[in-house]
Amino acid sequence: MIDLLSNQVKAWDESKLCKLVIGRGTGRAFCAGGDVKAVPEKQPAALEFFRKANFTLATLRKPYVALMDGITMGGGVGLAIGAPFRIATETSQFAMPETKIGYCPDVGATYFLPRLDGELGTYLALTSNVIKARSIVDFGLATHYVPQRRLPALLTALSSLAEPSADAINRTIEEHSAEISPEDPPSSYVGERRRVLDLCFSHNRVESIIEELKNVAGSIESQAQWANETVAAMEARSPTSLRVALEAVRRGKHMELADALQMEMGIATAFCTGASPDFVTGESIIEAAVKGSLPGSGSFALTRAELIASFEQKHGRKVGLRQKIEDTIDRKCKVKDGYLKWTG
């Protein structure tokens, strides 16, 4: 199936008749991964395929929209993350679950995870935790949030575009997006939670991350449960996988996509050929079961309202944009004489 998909994508990209590529799944998932089962026994061909397929999707010349409706995990992430337009719904679930099975995040994860805001990518890479619905947009892994019931109308509208430019596609998706209402539960990864997450996962040693989480559990009551649960999750993961994943994410931050994919191929080869027994054991178990310095005053200083207005003028009133800006201001700025000052 993967070979057919790769060939078809190339054909679409080269076709003069194809103006827009839309990726979607059937049933309850966009793509739930599950591709690791055959990797150890078909290692050379499988690894080379995934490297080429993920690079092809990430470098399409045609506009690409990925409907991340339902489960999008592991290999499924590789099919979606390269799309300039990635749509989450209320049923969306995202994870890179590799450390659960003694493996390391791949499909370009070492490239895109470290480019998420703060240490969100490091957190996802090490914990394998699942994030859902609007949180996928908050993390920057999806670009838009569209209720599932609106997807048929959205698909019709996208398919009807005579000239599907990036601006036209974005406007069309925005027209079908849902506003955040007061009844919607707040994101779990803003405010104090984000501050301690970035603090804990900024370390370059797994032991230091766990130690920092334990310090948070003992000193910040409001975050104690989250910190303890995160420690428990990490201690249940393969120690080898955690260390390799952390190093790969740190290195991937400074790599181009092609180089990160090549690094992942080398890591996968090592896991599959016995550098660590954790991967084969793990998959068998599954088979069985504002940077710079904003001045505090002066002609270049901005108030909170001015900063938000400047972003909305440039990017439009995109759903979730204001909330993202406000959370960043709360975490990264302080107010001096009515103006924002970047504190980092």
PDB file of C-alpha atoms in Angstrom, residues 24-306:
ATOM      1  CA  ARG A  24      -7.444  11.890   4.584  1.00  0.00           C
ATOM      2  CA  GLY A  25      -8.080   8.538   6.205  1.00  0.00           C
ATOM      3  CA  THR A  26     -11.101   6.298   6.492  1.00  0.00           C
ATOM      4  CA  GLY A  27     -12.888   5.207   9.633  1.00  0.00           C
ATOM      5  CA  ARG A  28     -11.619   6.414  12.996  1.00  0.00           C
ATOM      6  CA  ALA A  29      -8.095   7.373  11.924  1.00  0.00           C
ATOM      7  CA  PHE A  30      -6.140   9.543   9.540  1.00  0.00           C
ATOM      8  CA  CYS A  31      -3.321   7.006   9.933  1.00  0.00           C
ATOM      9  CA  ALA A  32      -2.568   5.250  13.218  1.00  0.00           C
ATOM     10  CA  GLY A  33       0.939   4.098  12.372  1.00  0.00           C
ATOM     11  CA  GLY A  34       1.384   0.472  13.335  1.00  0.00           C
ATOM     12  CA  ASP A  35       4.102   0.164  10.715  1.00  0.00           C
ATOM     13  CA  VAL A  36       6.808  -1.032  13.122  1.00  0.00           C
ATOM     14  CA  LYS A  37       5.757  -4.682  13.190  1.00  0.00           C
ATOM     15  CA  ALA A  38       7.399  -5.555   9.884  1.00  0.00           C
ATOM     16  CA  VAL A  39      10.400  -3.256  10.199  1.00  0.00           C
ATOM     17  CA  PRO A  40      12.838  -5.598  12.016  1.00  0.00           C
ATOM     18  CA  GLU A  41      12.400  -8.383   9.463  1.00  0.00           C
ATOM     19  CA  LYS A  42      12.283  -6.120   6.383  1.00  0.00           C
ATOM     20  CA  GLN A  43      14.620  -3.488   7.730  1.00  0.00           C
ATOM     21  CA  PRO A  44      16.682  -2.225   4.754  1.00  0.00           C
ATOM     22  CA  ALA A  45      13.832  -1.733   2.271  1.00  0.00           C
ATOM     23  CA  ALA A  46      11.386  -0.460   4.899  1.00  0.00           C
ATOM     24  CA  LEU A  47      13.709   2.181   6.303  1.00  0.00           C
ATOM     25  CA  GLU A  48      14.732   3.498   2.906  1.00  0.00           C
ATOM     26  CA  PHE A  49      11.096   3.687   1.810  1.00  0.00           C
ATOM     27  CA  PHE A  50       9.970   5.688   4.841  1.00  0.00           C
ATOM     28  CA  ARG A  51      12.843   8.131   4.412  1.00  0.00           C
ATOM     29  CA  LYS A  52      11.977   8.786   0.759  1.00  0.00           C
ATOM     30  CA  ALA A  53       8.199   8.852   1.259  1.00  0.00           C
ATOM     31  CA  ASN A  54       8.302  11.373   4.096  1.00  0.00           C
ATOM     32  CA  PHE A  55      10.682  13.633   2.180  1.00  0.00           C
ATOM     33  CA  THR A  56       8.480  13.457  -0.932  1.00  0.00           C
ATOM     34  CA  LEU A  57       5.367  14.503   0.995  1.00  0.00           C
ATOM     35  CA  ALA A  58       7.207  17.315   2.756  1.00  0.00           C
ATOM     36  CA  THR A  59       8.528  18.752  -0.514  1.00  0.00           C
ATOM     37  CA  LEU A  60       5.465  18.558  -2.764  1.00  0.00           C
ATOM     38  CA  ARG A  61       5.186  21.371  -5.277  1.00  0.00           C
ATOM     39  CA  LYS A  62       1.393  21.126  -5.246  1.00  0.00           C
ATOM     40  CA  PRO A  63      -0.556  22.495  -2.257  1.00  0.00           C
ATOM     41  CA  TYR A  64      -1.148  19.728   0.281  1.00  0.00           C
ATOM     42  CA  VAL A  65      -3.925  19.640   2.894  1.00  0.00           C
ATOM     43  CA  ALA A  66      -3.882  16.900   5.553  1.00  0.00           C
ATOM     44  CA  LEU A  67      -7.118  16.131   7.404  1.00  0.00           C
ATOM     45  CA  MET A  68      -5.816  14.816  10.737  1.00  0.00           C
ATOM     46  CA  ASP A  69      -9.275  13.564  11.679  1.00  0.00           C
ATOM     47  CA  GLY A  70      -9.117  10.779  14.262  1.00  0.00           C
ATOM     48  CA  ILE A  71      -5.894   9.015  15.233  1.00  0.00           C
ATOM     49  CA  THR A  72      -2.665  10.410  13.783  1.00  0.00           C
ATOM     50  CA  MET A  73       0.294   8.621  15.312  1.00  0.00           C
ATOM     51  CA  GLY A  74       3.759   7.334  14.443  1.00  0.00           C
ATOM     52  CA  GLY A  75       4.017   6.712  10.721  1.00  0.00           C
ATOM     53  CA  GLY A  76       0.732   8.537  10.219  1.00  0.00           C
ATOM     54  CA  VAL A  77       2.380  11.701  11.488  1.00  0.00           C
ATOM     55  CA  GLY A  78       4.926  11.397   8.692  1.00  0.00           C
ATOM     56  CA  LEU A  79       2.110  11.464   6.138  1.00  0.00           C
ATOM     57  CA  ALA A  80       0.618  14.647   7.605  1.00  0.00           C
ATOM     58  CA  ILE A  81       3.308  16.793   9.166  1.00  0.00           C
ATOM     59  CA  GLY A  82       4.833  17.979   5.883  1.00  0.00           C
ATOM     60  CA  ALA A  83       1.538  19.483   4.728  1.00  0.00           C
ATOM     61  CA  PRO A  84       1.372  23.294   4.838  1.00  0.00           C
ATOM     62  CA  PHE A  85      -2.269  22.929   5.944  1.00  0.00           C
ATOM     63  CA  ARG A  86      -2.961  20.431   8.740  1.00  0.00           C
ATOM     64  CA  ILE A  87      -6.504  20.244  10.081  1.00  0.00           C
ATOM     65  CA  ALA A  88      -7.462  18.858  13.479  1.00  0.00           C
ATOM     66  CA  THR A  89     -10.999  18.033  14.622  1.00  0.00           C
ATOM     67  CA  GLU A  90     -12.607  17.203  17.949  1.00  0.00           C
ATOM     68  CA  THR A  91     -11.748  13.521  17.373  1.00  0.00           C
ATOM     69  CA  SER A  92      -8.074  14.087  16.547  1.00  0.00           C
ATOM     70  CA  GLN A  93      -5.444  12.285  18.616  1.00  0.00           C
ATOM     71  CA  PHE A  94      -1.724  12.869  18.055  1.00  0.00           C
ATOM     72  CA  ALA A  95       1.292  11.031  19.455  1.00  0.00           C
ATOM     73  CA  MET A  96       4.788   9.876  18.664  1.00  0.00           C
ATOM     74  CA  PRO A  97       4.605   6.619  20.683  1.00  0.00           C
ATOM     75  CA  GLU A  98       8.029   5.203  19.815  1.00  0.00           C
ATOM     76  CA  THR A  99       9.651   5.315  23.265  1.00  0.00           C
ATOM     77  CA  LYS A 100       6.835   3.069  24.492  1.00  0.00           C
ATOM     78  CA  ILE A 101       8.130   0.282  22.264  1.00  0.00           C
ATOM     79  CA  GLY A 102      11.846   0.736  22.753  1.00  0.00           C
ATOM     80  CA  TYR A 103      12.328   2.771  19.586  1.00  0.00           C
ATOM     81  CA  CYS A 104      13.030   6.415  18.673  1.00  0.00           C
ATOM     82  CA  PRO A 105      10.740   8.995  17.019  1.00  0.00           C
ATOM     83  CA  ASP A 106      11.230   8.971  13.250  1.00  0.00           C
ATOM     84  CA  VAL A 107       9.265  10.036  10.104  1.00  0.00           C
ATOM     85  CA  GLY A 108      10.960  13.432  10.351  1.00  0.00           C
ATOM     86  CA  ALA A 109      10.102  13.918  14.032  1.00  0.00           C
ATOM     87  CA  THR A 110      13.673  14.858  14.899  1.00  0.00           C
ATOM     88  CA  TYR A 111      13.251  17.761  12.474  1.00  0.00           C
ATOM     89  CA  PHE A 112       9.769  19.052  13.338  1.00  0.00           C
ATOM     90  CA  LEU A 113       9.571  18.354  17.083  1.00  0.00           C
ATOM     91  CA  PRO A 114      12.492  20.616  18.096  1.00  0.00           C
ATOM     92  CA  ARG A 115      10.962  23.392  15.992  1.00  0.00           C
ATOM     93  CA  LEU A 116       7.814  23.513  18.109  1.00  0.00           C
ATOM     94  CA  ASP A 117       7.538  26.329  20.636  1.00  0.00           C
ATOM     95  CA  GLY A 118       9.733  25.958  23.704  1.00  0.00           C
ATOM     96  CA  GLU A 119      10.231  22.354  24.807  1.00  0.00           C
ATOM     97  CA  LEU A 120       6.875  20.978  23.660  1.00  0.00           C
ATOM     98  CA  GLY A 121       8.602  18.764  21.105  1.00  0.00           C
ATOM     99  CA  THR A 122      11.029  17.324  23.640  1.00  0.00           C
ATOM    100  CA  TYR A 123       8.096  16.547  25.932  1.00  0.00           C
ATOM    101  CA  LEU A 124       6.232  14.680  23.182  1.00  0.00           C
ATOM    102  CA  ALA A 125       9.329  12.791  22.036  1.00  0.00           C
ATOM    103  CA  LEU A 126      10.201  11.468  25.489  1.00  0.00           C
ATOM    104  CA  THR A 127       6.798  10.811  27.050  1.00  0.00           C
ATOM    105  CA  SER A 128       4.913   9.444  24.003  1.00  0.00           C
ATOM    106  CA  ASN A 129       1.863  11.127  25.527  1.00  0.00           C
ATOM    107  CA  VAL A 130      -1.276  11.670  23.451  1.00  0.00           C
ATOM    108  CA  ILE A 131      -2.620  15.164  22.817  1.00  0.00           C
ATOM    109  CA  LYS A 132      -6.093  15.742  21.461  1.00  0.00           C
ATOM    110  CA  ALA A 133      -8.316  18.119  19.501  1.00  0.00           C
ATOM    111  CA  ARG A 134      -7.488  21.810  20.033  1.00  0.00           C
ATOM    112  CA  SER A 135      -4.301  20.996  21.933  1.00  0.00           C
ATOM    113  CA  ILE A 136      -2.864  19.730  18.637  1.00  0.00           C
ATOM    114  CA  VAL A 137      -3.334  23.242  17.246  1.00  0.00           C
ATOM    115  CA  ASP A 138      -1.982  24.827  20.435  1.00  0.00           C
ATOM    116  CA  PHE A 139       1.193  22.757  20.063  1.00  0.00           C
ATOM    117  CA  GLY A 140       1.612  23.950  16.469  1.00  0.00           C
ATOM    118  CA  LEU A 141       1.189  20.450  15.035  1.00  0.00           C
ATOM    119  CA  ALA A 142      -2.053  21.370  13.269  1.00  0.00           C
ATOM    120  CA  THR A 143      -2.623  24.702  11.581  1.00  0.00           C
ATOM    121  CA  HIS A 144      -6.433  24.796  11.800  1.00  0.00           C
ATOM    122  CA  TYR A 145      -9.298  23.392  13.867  1.00  0.00           C
ATOM    123  CA  VAL A 146     -12.446  22.409  11.970  1.00  0.00           C
ATOM    124  CA  PRO A 147     -15.372  20.522  13.543  1.00  0.00           C
ATOM    125  CA  GLN A 148     -15.816  17.084  12.028  1.00  0.00           C
ATOM    126  CA  ARG A 149     -19.351  17.883  10.857  1.00  0.00           C
ATOM    127  CA  ARG A 150     -17.982  20.662   8.629  1.00  0.00           C
ATOM    128  CA  LEU A 151     -15.432  18.502   6.809  1.00  0.00           C
ATOM    129  CA  PRO A 152     -17.731  17.475   3.910  1.00  0.00           C
ATOM    130  CA  ALA A 153     -18.520  21.119   3.155  1.00  0.00           C
ATOM    131  CA  LEU A 154     -14.841  22.020   3.469  1.00  0.00           C
ATOM    132  CA  LEU A 155     -13.806  19.280   1.048  1.00  0.00           C
ATOM    133  CA  THR A 156     -16.398  20.469  -1.457  1.00  0.00           C
ATOM    134  CA  ALA A 157     -15.215  24.060  -1.133  1.00  0.00           C
ATOM    135  CA  LEU A 158     -11.546  23.116  -1.521  1.00  0.00           C
ATOM    136  CA  SER A 159     -12.280  20.935  -4.529  1.00  0.00           C
ATOM    137  CA  SER A 160     -14.174  23.806  -6.152  1.00  0.00           C
ATOM    138  CA  LEU A 161     -11.280  26.269  -6.012  1.00  0.00           C
ATOM    139  CA  ALA A 162     -10.365  27.272  -9.559  1.00  0.00           C
ATOM    140  CA  GLU A 163      -6.923  28.488  -8.483  1.00  0.00           C
ATOM    141  CA  PRO A 164      -5.970  26.878  -5.151  1.00  0.00           C
ATOM    142  CA  SER A 165      -3.295  29.352  -4.077  1.00  0.00           C
ATOM    143  CA  ALA A 166      -2.039  29.251  -0.504  1.00  0.00           C
ATOM    144  CA  ASP A 167      -4.120  32.326   0.377  1.00  0.00           C
ATOM    145  CA  ALA A 168      -7.267  30.878  -1.211  1.00  0.00           C
ATOM    146  CA  ILE A 169      -6.837  27.560   0.595  1.00  0.00           C
ATOM    147  CA  ASN A 170      -6.218  29.296   3.912  1.00  0.00           C
ATOM    148  CA  ARG A 171      -9.291  31.526   3.510  1.00  0.00           C
ATOM    149  CA  THR A 172     -11.444  28.532   2.644  1.00  0.00           C
ATOM    150  CA  ILE A 173     -10.308  26.565   5.680  1.00  0.00           C
ATOM    151  CA  GLU A 174     -10.759  29.616   7.915  1.00  0.00           C
ATOM    152  CA  GLU A 175     -14.353  29.974   6.699  1.00  0.00           C
ATOM    153  CA  HIS A 176     -15.072  26.485   8.029  1.00  0.00           C
ATOM    154  CA  SER A 177     -13.020  26.765  11.231  1.00  0.00           C
ATOM    155  CA  ALA A 178     -14.653  26.966  14.636  1.00  0.00           C
ATOM    156  CA  GLU A 179     -14.218  29.876  16.999  1.00  0.00           C
ATOM    157  CA  ILE A 180     -13.088  29.087  20.524  1.00  0.00           C
ATOM    158  CA  SER A 181     -16.102  29.530  22.772  1.00  0.00           C
ATOM    159  CA  PRO A 182     -16.164  30.275  26.509  1.00  0.00           C
ATOM    160  CA  GLU A 183     -17.577  26.763  27.025  1.00  0.00           C
ATOM    161  CA  ASP A 184     -14.484  25.110  25.533  1.00  0.00           C
ATOM    162  CA  PRO A 185     -12.130  23.736  28.190  1.00  0.00           C
ATOM    163  CA  PRO A 186      -8.863  25.690  28.407  1.00  0.00           C
ATOM    164  CA  SER A 187      -5.693  24.139  27.057  1.00  0.00           C
ATOM    165  CA  SER A 188      -3.741  22.031  29.545  1.00  0.00           C
ATOM    166  CA  TYR A 189      -0.438  23.448  28.316  1.00  0.00           C
ATOM    167  CA  VAL A 190      -0.588  27.171  29.030  1.00  0.00           C
ATOM    168  CA  GLY A 191       0.354  29.387  31.943  1.00  0.00           C
ATOM    169  CA  GLU A 192       2.161  27.740  34.844  1.00  0.00           C
ATOM    170  CA  ARG A 193       2.037  24.301  33.187  1.00  0.00           C
ATOM    171  CA  ARG A 194       3.940  25.601  30.167  1.00  0.00           C
ATOM    172  CA  ARG A 195       6.481  27.368  32.343  1.00  0.00           C
ATOM    173  CA  VAL A 196       7.383  24.225  34.268  1.00  0.00           C
ATOM    174  CA  LEU A 197       7.264  22.039  31.137  1.00  0.00           C
ATOM    175  CA  ASP A 198       9.798  24.274  29.392  1.00  0.00           C
ATOM    176  CA  LEU A 199      11.946  24.379  32.527  1.00  0.00           C
ATOM    177  CA  CYS A 200      11.991  20.621  33.041  1.00  0.00           C
ATOM    178  CA  PHE A 201      12.506  19.564  29.435  1.00  0.00           C
ATOM    179  CA  SER A 202      15.206  22.146  28.668  1.00  0.00           C
ATOM    180  CA  HIS A 203      17.882  19.862  30.149  1.00  0.00           C
ATOM    181  CA  ASN A 204      20.144  17.778  27.927  1.00  0.00           C
ATOM    182  CA  ARG A 205      20.226  14.695  30.145  1.00  0.00           C
ATOM    183  CA  VAL A 206      17.230  12.447  30.837  1.00  0.00           C
ATOM    184  CA  GLU A 207      18.267  12.145  34.489  1.00  0.00           C
ATOM    185  CA  SER A 208      18.233  15.935  34.859  1.00  0.00           C
ATOM    186  CA  ILE A 209      14.761  16.179  33.318  1.00  0.00           C
ATOM    187  CA  ILE A 210      13.386  13.599  35.738  1.00  0.00           C
ATOM    188  CA  GLU A 211      15.120  15.289  38.676  1.00  0.00           C
ATOM    189  CA  GLU A 212      13.619  18.655  37.699  1.00  0.00           C
ATOM    190  CA  LEU A 213      10.157  17.095  37.415  1.00  0.00           C
ATOM    191  CA  LYS A 214      10.528  15.653  40.901  1.00  0.00           C
ATOM    192  CA  ASN A 215      11.564  19.070  42.199  1.00  0.00           C
ATOM    193  CA  VAL A 216       8.426  20.565  40.655  1.00  0.00           C
ATOM    194  CA  ALA A 217       6.288  17.831  42.213  1.00  0.00           C
ATOM    195  CA  GLY A 218       7.657  18.720  45.632  1.00  0.00           C
ATOM    196  CA  SER A 219       7.582  22.493  45.358  1.00  0.00           C
ATOM    197  CA  ILE A 220       4.695  23.599  43.100  1.00  0.00           C
ATOM    198  CA  GLU A 221       1.457  22.153  44.417  1.00  0.00           C
ATOM    199  CA  SER A 222      -0.639  23.078  41.372  1.00  0.00           C
ATOM    200  CA  GLN A 223       1.704  21.103  39.085  1.00  0.00           C
ATOM    201  CA  ALA A 224       2.538  18.201  41.391  1.00  0.00           C
ATOM    202  CA  GLN A 225       0.099  15.712  39.859  1.00  0.00           C
ATOM    203  CA  TRP A 226       1.215  16.497  36.301  1.00  0.00           C
ATOM    204  CA  ALA A 227       4.887  16.260  37.261  1.00  0.00           C
ATOM    205  CA  ASN A 228       4.417  12.940  39.070  1.00  0.00           C
ATOM    206  CA  GLU A 229       2.449  11.487  36.151  1.00  0.00           C
ATOM    207  CA  THR A 230       5.136  12.639  33.718  1.00  0.00           C
ATOM    208  CA  VAL A 231       7.884  11.031  35.811  1.00  0.00           C
ATOM    209  CA  ALA A 232       5.888   7.793  35.951  1.00  0.00           C
ATOM    210  CA  ALA A 233       5.429   7.846  32.169  1.00  0.00           C
ATOM    211  CA  MET A 234       9.132   8.383  31.514  1.00  0.00           C
ATOM    212  CA  GLU A 235      10.211   5.728  33.997  1.00  0.00           C
ATOM    213  CA  ALA A 236       7.966   3.257  32.152  1.00  0.00           C
ATOM    214  CA  ARG A 237       9.751   3.967  28.849  1.00  0.00           C
ATOM    215  CA  SER A 238      12.859   2.278  27.501  1.00  0.00           C
ATOM    216  CA  PRO A 239      15.887   4.040  29.075  1.00  0.00           C
ATOM    217  CA  THR A 240      17.859   3.561  25.862  1.00  0.00           C
ATOM    218  CA  SER A 241      15.039   5.030  23.784  1.00  0.00           C
ATOM    219  CA  LEU A 242      14.767   8.068  26.041  1.00  0.00           C
ATOM    220  CA  ARG A 243      18.457   8.880  25.762  1.00  0.00           C
ATOM    221  CA  VAL A 244      18.621   8.337  22.019  1.00  0.00           C
ATOM    222  CA  ALA A 245      15.417  10.329  21.438  1.00  0.00           C
ATOM    223  CA  LEU A 246      16.657  13.286  23.481  1.00  0.00           C
ATOM    224  CA  GLU A 247      19.999  13.406  21.680  1.00  0.00           C
ATOM    225  CA  ALA A 248      18.321  13.034  18.273  1.00  0.00           C
ATOM    226  CA  VAL A 249      15.870  15.870  18.961  1.00  0.00           C
ATOM    227  CA  ARG A 250      18.684  18.140  20.113  1.00  0.00           C
ATOM    228  CA  ARG A 251      20.746  17.394  16.999  1.00  0.00           C
ATOM    229  CA  GLY A 252      17.761  17.606  14.660  1.00  0.00           C
ATOM    230  CA  LYS A 253      17.124  21.203  15.679  1.00  0.00           C
ATOM    231  CA  HIS A 254      20.172  22.234  13.666  1.00  0.00           C
ATOM    232  CA  MET A 255      19.614  19.963  10.649  1.00  0.00           C
ATOM    233  CA  GLU A 256      17.791  20.245   7.349  1.00  0.00           C
ATOM    234  CA  LEU A 257      14.926  17.788   6.827  1.00  0.00           C
ATOM    235  CA  ALA A 258      16.885  15.484   4.507  1.00  0.00           C
ATOM    236  CA  ASP A 259      19.740  15.260   7.011  1.00  0.00           C
ATOM    237  CA  ALA A 260      17.371  14.581   9.920  1.00  0.00           C
ATOM    238  CA  LEU A 261      15.679  11.785   7.960  1.00  0.00           C
ATOM    239  CA  GLN A 262      19.083  10.305   7.165  1.00  0.00           C
ATOM    240  CA  MET A 263      20.028  10.442  10.853  1.00  0.00           C
ATOM    241  CA  GLU A 264      16.763   8.712  11.755  1.00  0.00           C
ATOM    242  CA  MET A 265      17.516   5.982   9.246  1.00  0.00           C
ATOM    243  CA  GLY A 266      20.859   5.361  10.930  1.00  0.00           C
ATOM    244  CA  ILE A 267      19.229   5.236  14.361  1.00  0.00           C
ATOM    245  CA  ALA A 268      16.508   2.879  13.133  1.00  0.00           C
ATOM    246  CA  THR A 269      19.103   0.611  11.554  1.00  0.00           C
ATOM    247  CA  ALA A 270      20.946   0.427  14.870  1.00  0.00           C
ATOM    248  CA  PHE A 271      17.773  -0.430  16.803  1.00  0.00           C
ATOM    249  CA  CYS A 272      16.718  -3.051  14.261  1.00  0.00           C
ATOM    250  CA  THR A 273      20.110  -4.747  14.138  1.00  0.00           C
ATOM    251  CA  GLY A 274      20.552  -5.272  17.837  1.00  0.00           C
ATOM    252  CA  ALA A 275      22.163  -2.111  19.209  1.00  0.00           C
ATOM    253  CA  SER A 276      19.401  -2.355  21.807  1.00  0.00           C
ATOM    254  CA  PRO A 277      17.008  -5.288  22.306  1.00  0.00           C
ATOM    255  CA  ASP A 278      14.254  -2.939  23.452  1.00  0.00           C
ATOM    256  CA  PHE A 279      12.704  -2.303  20.018  1.00  0.00           C
ATOM    257  CA  VAL A 280      12.176  -5.929  18.975  1.00  0.00           C
ATOM    258  CA  THR A 281      10.945  -6.744  22.482  1.00  0.00           C
ATOM    259  CA  GLY A 282       8.659  -3.717  22.541  1.00  0.00           C
ATOM    260  CA  GLU A 283       6.961  -4.378  19.215  1.00  0.00           C
ATOM    261  CA  SER A 284       6.519  -8.046  20.152  1.00  0.00           C
ATOM    262  CA  ILE A 285       4.637  -7.000  23.274  1.00  0.00           C
ATOM    263  CA  ILE A 286       2.361  -4.812  21.154  1.00  0.00           C
ATOM    264  CA  GLU A 287       1.823  -7.582  18.672  1.00  0.00           C
ATOM    265  CA  ALA A 288       0.782  -9.856  21.567  1.00  0.00           C
ATOM    266  CA  ALA A 289      -1.318  -7.132  23.246  1.00  0.00           C
ATOM    267  CA  VAL A 290       8.787  38.331  21.815  1.00  0.00           C
ATOM    268  CA  LYS A 291      13.356  36.839  21.297  1.00  0.00           C
ATOM    269  CA  GLY A 292      15.562  39.919  21.445  1.00  0.00           C
ATOM    270  CA  SER A 293      14.869  42.857  23.734  1.00  0.00           C
ATOM    271  CA  LEU A 294      11.609  44.699  23.391  1.00  0.00           C
ATOM    272  CA  PRO A 295      12.389  48.022  25.093  1.00  0.00           C
ATOM    273  CA  GLY A 296      10.323  48.921  28.097  1.00  0.00           C
ATOM    274  CA  SER A 297       9.719  52.371  26.677  1.00  0.00           C
ATOM    275  CA  GLY A 298      10.462  54.352  23.568  1.00  0.00           C
ATOM    276  CA  SER A 299       9.290  54.485  19.972  1.00  0.00           C
ATOM    277  CA  PHE A 300       9.641  50.703  19.390  1.00  0.00           C
ATOM    278  CA  ALA A 301       7.807  49.578  22.525  1.00  0.00           C
ATOM    279  CA  LEU A 302       4.424  47.910  22.183  1.00  0.00           C
ATOM    280  CA  THR A 303       1.506  47.578  24.519  1.00  0.00           C
ATOM    281  CA  ARG A 304      -0.255  44.233  24.871  1.00  0.00           C
ATOM    282  CA  ALA A 305      -3.141  45.404  22.676  1.00  0.00           C
ATOM    283  CA  GLU A 306      -0.792  46.790  20.009  1.00  0.00           C
TER     284      GLU A 306
END
